[in-house]
Amino acid sequence: MEAYLDNSATTKPCPGAKRRLAEAADVLWGNPSSLHQKGLEAQLLLEEARSCVAKLLSCSESEIYFTSGGTESNNIAIFGAAEAMKRKGKKLVVSSVEHPSVSRAFDRLENNGFTVVRLPVDRFGVVRVETVENAVDEDTVLVSMMAVNNELGSVEPIEALSRIVKEKRSPALIHVDAVQAFGKLPLNVRKLGIDLMSISAHKIHGIKGAGALFVRDKVHLVSPVFGGGQEKNIRPGTEPLPAIAAFLGAVQELDAKKNLLAVTELRDGFVEKLCALDGVVINSALDALPYIVNISLPGRPAEAVLNFLSAKGIYVSSGSACAKGHRSPTLTAAGLETERVASSLRISLSRYTTKDELDFCLEGIEEALRTIKKK
């Protein structure tokens, strides 16, 4: 038996994604920018995908721009907004637990003369609303906060952002990295009052190589990418149509409400059993997104446990997959003890996860506790 429980890193492509991928590769393989029939067919597929993604975010099709994934969406949004807004101010606000594609972008902007305020978080990696209120002012031009933390599953207070920006009479644009939230939680960009949102296909059973950026109508970005004018110059370059087609197939198969209920039930039973194990502590909050469960086995290095589980066909991660084994800045920022940070594992579920897989994982963790000696 195998148990794939690293779905926050990537997900298995769903049937609809594979079907749409094959259609785009075998039949609709033209360049969407070409003016002939093959190009027109490809363009129609591209616009069908744009419409479907826009519907899920409750926005206009004209506000959706396709990219290669979450990292590119984040970079275009952050650098594009900072460049467009720099005449109004050079103060930026970001949480201290962002994905590297966000945190490192802000590091670069800080090196280039912007003032960056990094918001502290609580024990579960959640930004406190009062810290946002204290940080945002009339000189702030960009605020960036993820919707769901990629390591702990914590749901961040993004609904409060637009209220605070308005109350402070700040010109700030609001950017949300929603890569871990898209397709799992309801995301209505109109009601949230945000300006920019990044999403990715391979986290929702699409394939790697496609993502999207929501840019609110009348928001101006100076894109850091140059090319032939595709995606209205926000992300120029020939669109990766097979990956976008698979993105469409994945979105069409989503039933976020139904999936959330099912995954919550699985997570609750799993966490209850984890809590009964001597030597395991839960790092994720009870109200975290149920797709992510972060645990620690204090005294047992995460890499040793991960390799032990992997040898048994149980696949989890030690923090963010993008960190490649480096100690988690997110858990450190949340104030967890060094021993807990060094022994942390992220177990992430999908709508395809079964109780048998979670029980198999529990058996593996129990055996690891017996086999791997504390250091």
Coordinates of C-alpha atoms in Angstrom, one line a residue:
M1 CA 0.0 0.0 0.0
E2 CA 1.0 3.6 -0.6
A3 CA -0.2 6.8 1.1
Y4 CA 0.4 10.0 -0.8
L5 CA 0.0 12.8 1.8
D6 CA 2.0 15.6 0.2
N7 CA -0.9 17.3 -1.6
S8 CA 0.2 20.8 -0.6
A9 CA 3.3 20.2 -2.7
T10 CA 1.4 18.9 -5.7
T11 CA -1.6 16.8 -6.5
K12 CA -2.4 13.9 -8.7
P13 CA -4.0 15.1 -12.0
C14 CA -7.8 14.4 -12.0
P15 CA -9.5 12.7 -15.0
G16 CA -10.9 15.9 -16.3
A17 CA -7.5 17.5 -16.3
K18 CA -6.0 14.6 -18.2
R19 CA -8.8 14.6 -20.7
R20 CA -8.5 18.3 -21.4
L21 CA -4.7 18.0 -21.6
A22 CA -5.0 15.3 -24.2
E23 CA -7.5 17.3 -26.2
A24 CA -5.2 20.3 -26.2
A25 CA -2.1 18.3 -27.2
D26 CA -3.8 16.2 -29.9
V27 CA -6.4 18.4 -31.4
L28 CA -6.3 22.0 -30.1
W29 CA -2.6 22.5 -30.3
G30 CA -2.5 25.8 -32.3
N31 CA -1.1 29.1 -31.1
P32 CA -3.9 31.2 -29.6
S33 CA -2.3 34.3 -31.1
S34 CA -2.5 32.9 -34.7
L35 CA -5.2 34.3 -36.9
H36 CA -6.0 31.0 -38.8
Q37 CA -8.5 28.3 -37.9
K38 CA -6.1 26.4 -35.7
G39 CA -5.3 29.5 -33.8
L40 CA -9.0 30.4 -33.4
E41 CA -9.7 27.0 -32.0
A42 CA -6.9 27.3 -29.5
Q43 CA -8.1 30.9 -28.6
L44 CA -11.6 29.6 -27.9
L45 CA -10.2 27.0 -25.5
L46 CA -8.1 29.6 -23.8
E47 CA -11.1 31.9 -23.3
E48 CA -13.2 29.0 -22.0
A49 CA -10.6 28.4 -19.3
R50 CA -10.5 32.1 -18.5
S51 CA -14.2 32.2 -18.1
C52 CA -14.3 29.1 -15.8
V53 CA -11.6 30.4 -13.5
A54 CA -13.2 33.9 -13.4
K55 CA -16.6 32.3 -12.4
L56 CA -15.0 30.5 -9.5
L57 CA -13.5 33.8 -8.2
S58 CA -16.6 35.8 -8.9
C59 CA -14.8 38.3 -11.2
S60 CA -14.8 39.3 -14.8
E61 CA -13.0 37.3 -17.5
S62 CA -11.0 40.4 -18.4
E63 CA -9.5 40.3 -14.9
I64 CA -7.9 36.9 -15.2
Y65 CA -4.4 36.5 -16.6
F66 CA -2.8 33.1 -17.2
T67 CA 0.7 32.5 -15.9
S68 CA 3.0 29.5 -15.4
G69 CA 2.0 29.1 -11.8
G70 CA 1.8 30.6 -8.3
T71 CA 5.4 31.8 -8.2
E72 CA 5.2 33.7 -11.4
S73 CA 1.8 35.2 -10.4
N74 CA 3.2 36.4 -7.1
N75 CA 6.3 37.9 -8.7
I76 CA 4.3 39.7 -11.4
A77 CA 1.8 41.0 -8.8
I78 CA 4.4 42.2 -6.3
F79 CA 7.0 43.7 -8.6
G80 CA 4.3 45.1 -10.9
A81 CA 2.4 46.8 -8.1
A82 CA 5.5 48.2 -6.4
E83 CA 6.7 49.7 -9.7
A84 CA 3.3 51.1 -10.6
M85 CA 2.7 52.6 -7.1
K86 CA 6.2 53.9 -6.2
R87 CA 5.3 57.5 -6.9
K88 CA 2.6 57.4 -4.2
G89 CA 4.9 55.9 -1.6
K90 CA 7.6 53.2 -0.9
K91 CA 6.2 51.5 2.1
L92 CA 5.2 47.8 1.8
V93 CA 3.6 45.5 4.3
V94 CA 3.9 41.7 4.2
S95 CA 3.3 38.9 6.7
S96 CA 6.4 37.2 8.1
V97 CA 5.2 33.7 7.1
E98 CA 4.8 34.0 3.3
H99 CA 5.9 31.6 0.7
P100 CA 9.4 32.2 -0.6
S101 CA 8.1 33.5 -3.9
V102 CA 6.6 36.4 -1.9
S103 CA 9.1 36.8 0.9
R104 CA 12.1 36.9 -1.4
A105 CA 10.4 39.3 -3.7
F106 CA 9.9 41.7 -0.8
D107 CA 13.6 41.2 0.2
R108 CA 14.6 42.3 -3.3
L109 CA 12.3 45.4 -3.1
E110 CA 13.8 46.3 0.3
N111 CA 17.3 46.1 -1.2
N112 CA 16.1 48.4 -3.9
G113 CA 15.0 51.2 -1.5
F114 CA 11.5 50.2 -0.4
T115 CA 10.6 50.1 3.3
V116 CA 9.2 46.7 4.2
V117 CA 7.2 46.1 7.4
R118 CA 7.0 42.4 8.2
L119 CA 4.0 41.5 10.3
P120 CA 4.5 39.1 13.3
V121 CA 2.3 36.1 13.8
D122 CA 0.8 34.2 16.7
R123 CA 1.5 30.6 17.8
F124 CA -0.4 29.2 14.8
G125 CA 1.2 31.5 12.2
V126 CA -1.8 33.8 12.0
V127 CA -1.4 37.6 11.6
R128 CA -3.2 39.6 14.2
V129 CA -5.5 42.2 12.8
E130 CA -4.2 44.9 15.2
T131 CA -0.7 44.5 13.8
V132 CA -2.1 45.2 10.3
E133 CA -3.9 48.3 11.6
N134 CA -0.7 49.6 13.2
A135 CA 1.4 49.0 10.0
V136 CA -0.9 50.3 7.3
D137 CA -0.9 54.1 6.7
E138 CA -1.2 56.7 4.0
D139 CA 2.3 56.0 2.8
T140 CA 1.7 52.2 2.3
V141 CA 1.3 51.2 -1.4
L142 CA 1.2 47.4 -1.2
V143 CA 0.0 44.9 1.4
S144 CA 0.6 41.1 0.7
M145 CA -0.8 38.3 2.8
M146 CA -1.5 34.6 1.9
A147 CA -5.0 33.3 2.3
V148 CA -3.9 30.0 3.8
N149 CA -0.5 29.2 5.2
N150 CA 1.2 26.5 3.2
E151 CA 2.9 24.8 6.2
L152 CA 0.4 25.1 9.0
G153 CA -2.9 25.5 7.1
S154 CA -3.7 28.6 9.1
V155 CA -6.4 30.8 7.6
E156 CA -5.2 34.4 7.5
P157 CA -7.5 37.4 8.1
I158 CA -7.6 38.6 4.5
E159 CA -11.2 39.8 4.9
A160 CA -10.0 42.5 7.3
L161 CA -7.4 43.9 4.9
S162 CA -9.7 46.0 2.6
R163 CA -11.5 47.4 5.6
I164 CA -8.3 48.5 7.2
V165 CA -6.9 50.0 4.0
K166 CA -10.1 52.0 3.6
E167 CA -10.2 53.1 7.2
K168 CA -6.6 54.3 7.0
R169 CA -7.2 56.1 3.7
S170 CA -4.3 54.2 2.3
P171 CA -3.6 53.9 -1.5
A172 CA -2.3 50.4 -0.9
L173 CA -3.1 47.6 -3.3
I174 CA -3.9 44.3 -1.6
H175 CA -2.3 41.1 -2.9
V176 CA -3.3 37.7 -1.7
D177 CA -1.4 34.5 -2.4
A178 CA -4.3 32.0 -2.6
V179 CA -2.4 29.0 -4.0
Q180 CA -3.4 26.8 -1.0
A181 CA -6.9 28.2 -0.7
F182 CA -8.1 28.2 -4.3
G183 CA -10.6 25.4 -4.9
K184 CA -10.8 24.6 -1.2
L185 CA -12.3 27.6 0.4
P186 CA -14.8 30.1 -1.2
L187 CA -13.0 33.0 -2.7
N188 CA -15.1 35.9 -3.9
V189 CA -12.7 38.7 -4.8
R190 CA -15.4 41.3 -4.9
K191 CA -16.6 40.6 -1.4
L192 CA -13.0 40.3 -0.1
G193 CA -12.2 43.7 -1.7
I194 CA -8.7 42.7 -2.9
D195 CA -6.8 43.9 -5.9
L196 CA -4.5 41.0 -6.8
M197 CA -4.8 37.3 -6.2
S198 CA -2.4 34.4 -7.2
I199 CA -3.6 30.9 -7.9
S200 CA -2.1 27.7 -9.3
A201 CA -3.4 24.6 -11.2
H202 CA -1.3 21.8 -9.8
K203 CA -2.6 22.3 -6.3
I204 CA -6.1 21.4 -7.4
H205 CA -5.4 18.3 -9.5
G206 CA -4.4 20.1 -12.7
I207 CA -0.8 19.8 -14.0
K208 CA 2.3 21.9 -13.4
G209 CA 2.9 24.8 -15.6
A210 CA -0.3 26.8 -15.3
G211 CA -1.6 29.4 -12.9
A212 CA -3.5 32.6 -13.0
L213 CA -3.4 36.1 -11.6
F214 CA -6.5 38.1 -10.8
V215 CA -6.0 41.8 -11.4
R216 CA -8.9 44.0 -10.4
D217 CA -10.3 46.2 -13.2
K218 CA -8.5 49.6 -13.4
V219 CA -5.5 48.4 -11.3
H220 CA -2.4 49.2 -13.2
L221 CA 0.7 46.9 -13.0
V222 CA 4.1 47.5 -14.6
S223 CA 4.9 43.9 -15.6
P224 CA 8.5 42.8 -15.0
V225 CA 8.1 40.5 -18.1
F226 CA 8.5 41.6 -21.7
G227 CA 7.4 39.8 -24.8
G228 CA 4.9 39.7 -27.6
G229 CA 1.8 41.2 -25.9
Q230 CA -0.1 38.1 -24.8
E231 CA -2.3 38.4 -21.7
K232 CA -2.5 42.1 -22.4
N233 CA 1.3 42.4 -21.6
I234 CA 0.8 41.3 -18.0
R235 CA 2.4 37.9 -18.8
P236 CA 3.6 38.1 -22.4
G237 CA 4.7 34.9 -24.1
T238 CA 2.9 32.1 -25.8
E239 CA 0.3 30.7 -23.4
P240 CA 1.0 27.1 -22.2
L241 CA -2.3 25.9 -23.6
P242 CA -2.1 22.2 -22.7
A243 CA -1.4 23.1 -19.0
I244 CA -4.2 25.7 -19.1
A245 CA -6.6 23.2 -20.7
A246 CA -5.8 20.8 -17.8
F247 CA -6.4 23.7 -15.4
L248 CA -9.8 24.1 -17.0
G249 CA -10.6 20.4 -16.5
A250 CA -9.5 20.5 -12.9
V251 CA -11.7 23.6 -12.2
Q252 CA -14.7 22.0 -13.9
E253 CA -14.5 18.9 -11.6
L254 CA -14.3 21.0 -8.4
D255 CA -17.0 20.7 -5.7
A256 CA -15.3 22.8 -3.0
K257 CA -18.1 22.6 -0.4
K258 CA -18.6 18.9 -0.7
N259 CA -14.8 18.2 -0.6
L260 CA -14.3 20.5 2.4
L261 CA -16.9 18.6 4.4
A262 CA -15.4 15.2 3.5
V263 CA -11.8 16.3 4.2
T264 CA -12.7 17.9 7.5
E265 CA -14.3 14.6 8.7
L266 CA -11.1 12.7 7.7
R267 CA -8.8 15.3 9.3
D268 CA -10.7 15.3 12.6
G269 CA -10.5 11.5 13.0
F270 CA -6.9 11.5 12.0
V271 CA -5.9 14.3 14.4
E272 CA -7.8 12.6 17.3
K273 CA -5.7 9.4 16.7
L274 CA -2.5 11.5 16.4
C275 CA -3.2 13.1 19.8
A276 CA -3.4 9.7 21.4
L277 CA 0.2 8.9 20.3
D278 CA 2.9 9.6 23.0
G279 CA 5.6 11.6 21.3
V280 CA 3.5 13.5 18.7
V281 CA 2.4 17.1 19.0
I282 CA 0.1 19.0 16.7
N283 CA 1.3 22.3 15.3
S284 CA -1.8 23.2 13.2
A285 CA -4.7 25.0 14.8
L286 CA -8.1 23.3 15.2
D287 CA -9.6 25.8 12.8
A288 CA -6.9 25.5 10.2
L289 CA -7.7 24.4 6.7
P290 CA -8.4 20.7 7.1
Y291 CA -6.2 19.9 4.1
I292 CA -3.0 20.5 6.1
V293 CA -1.9 18.9 9.3
N294 CA 1.5 19.9 10.7
I295 CA 3.0 17.8 13.5
S296 CA 6.2 17.4 15.3
L297 CA 8.0 14.3 16.8
P298 CA 10.2 16.2 19.2
G299 CA 13.7 14.7 19.4
R300 CA 13.4 12.9 16.2
P301 CA 14.8 14.8 13.1
A302 CA 12.2 15.4 10.5
E303 CA 14.5 14.1 7.7
A304 CA 15.0 10.8 9.5
V305 CA 11.2 10.3 10.0
L306 CA 10.4 11.4 6.5
N307 CA 12.9 8.9 5.0
F308 CA 11.6 6.2 7.3
L309 CA 8.0 6.8 6.2
S310 CA 9.0 7.1 2.5
A311 CA 10.6 3.7 2.6
K312 CA 7.3 2.3 3.6
G313 CA 5.4 4.2 0.8
I314 CA 4.1 7.0 3.0
Y315 CA 4.8 10.3 1.4
V316 CA 4.8 13.5 3.5
S317 CA 7.0 16.6 3.7
S318 CA 9.2 18.3 6.2
G319 CA 7.7 21.8 5.9
S320 CA 7.2 23.5 2.5
A321 CA 8.4 21.4 -0.5
C322 CA 9.9 24.6 -1.9
A323 CA 12.3 24.8 1.2
K324 CA 14.0 21.5 0.2
G325 CA 14.6 20.4 3.8
H326 CA 15.7 23.8 5.2
R327 CA 14.4 24.6 8.7
S328 CA 11.0 26.3 8.5
P329 CA 11.0 30.1 8.8
T330 CA 7.2 29.9 9.2
L331 CA 7.4 27.7 12.3
T332 CA 10.3 29.8 13.7
A333 CA 8.3 33.0 13.2
A334 CA 5.3 31.3 15.0
G335 CA 7.6 30.9 18.0
L336 CA 7.9 27.1 18.1
E337 CA 10.8 25.6 20.0
T338 CA 13.8 24.6 18.0
E339 CA 13.2 21.0 18.8
R340 CA 9.7 21.1 17.4
V341 CA 10.7 23.0 14.3
A342 CA 13.5 20.5 13.5
S343 CA 11.1 17.6 13.9
S344 CA 8.1 19.0 12.0
L345 CA 6.2 17.2 9.3
R346 CA 3.5 18.4 7.0
I347 CA 0.8 15.9 6.2
S348 CA -1.5 17.3 3.5
L349 CA -4.7 15.8 2.2
S350 CA -6.7 16.0 -1.0
R351 CA -10.2 15.1 -2.0
Y352 CA -8.8 11.7 -3.1
T353 CA -7.3 10.9 0.4
T354 CA -8.8 7.9 2.1
K355 CA -9.2 6.8 5.7
D356 CA -7.1 3.7 4.9
E357 CA -4.2 6.0 3.8
L358 CA -4.4 8.0 7.0
D359 CA -4.5 4.8 9.1
F360 CA -1.5 3.5 7.2
C361 CA 0.3 6.8 7.9
L362 CA -0.6 6.5 11.6
E363 CA 0.9 3.0 11.7
G364 CA 4.1 4.4 10.1
I365 CA 4.3 7.2 12.6
E366 CA 3.9 4.8 15.5
E367 CA 6.6 2.5 14.1
A368 CA 8.9 5.6 13.6
L369 CA 8.4 6.5 17.2
R370 CA 9.5 3.0 18.3
T371 CA 12.4 2.7 15.8
I372 CA 14.0 6.1 15.6
K373 CA 15.8 7.1 18.8
K374 CA 15.5 10.6 20.2
K375 CA 18.5 12.8 19.8

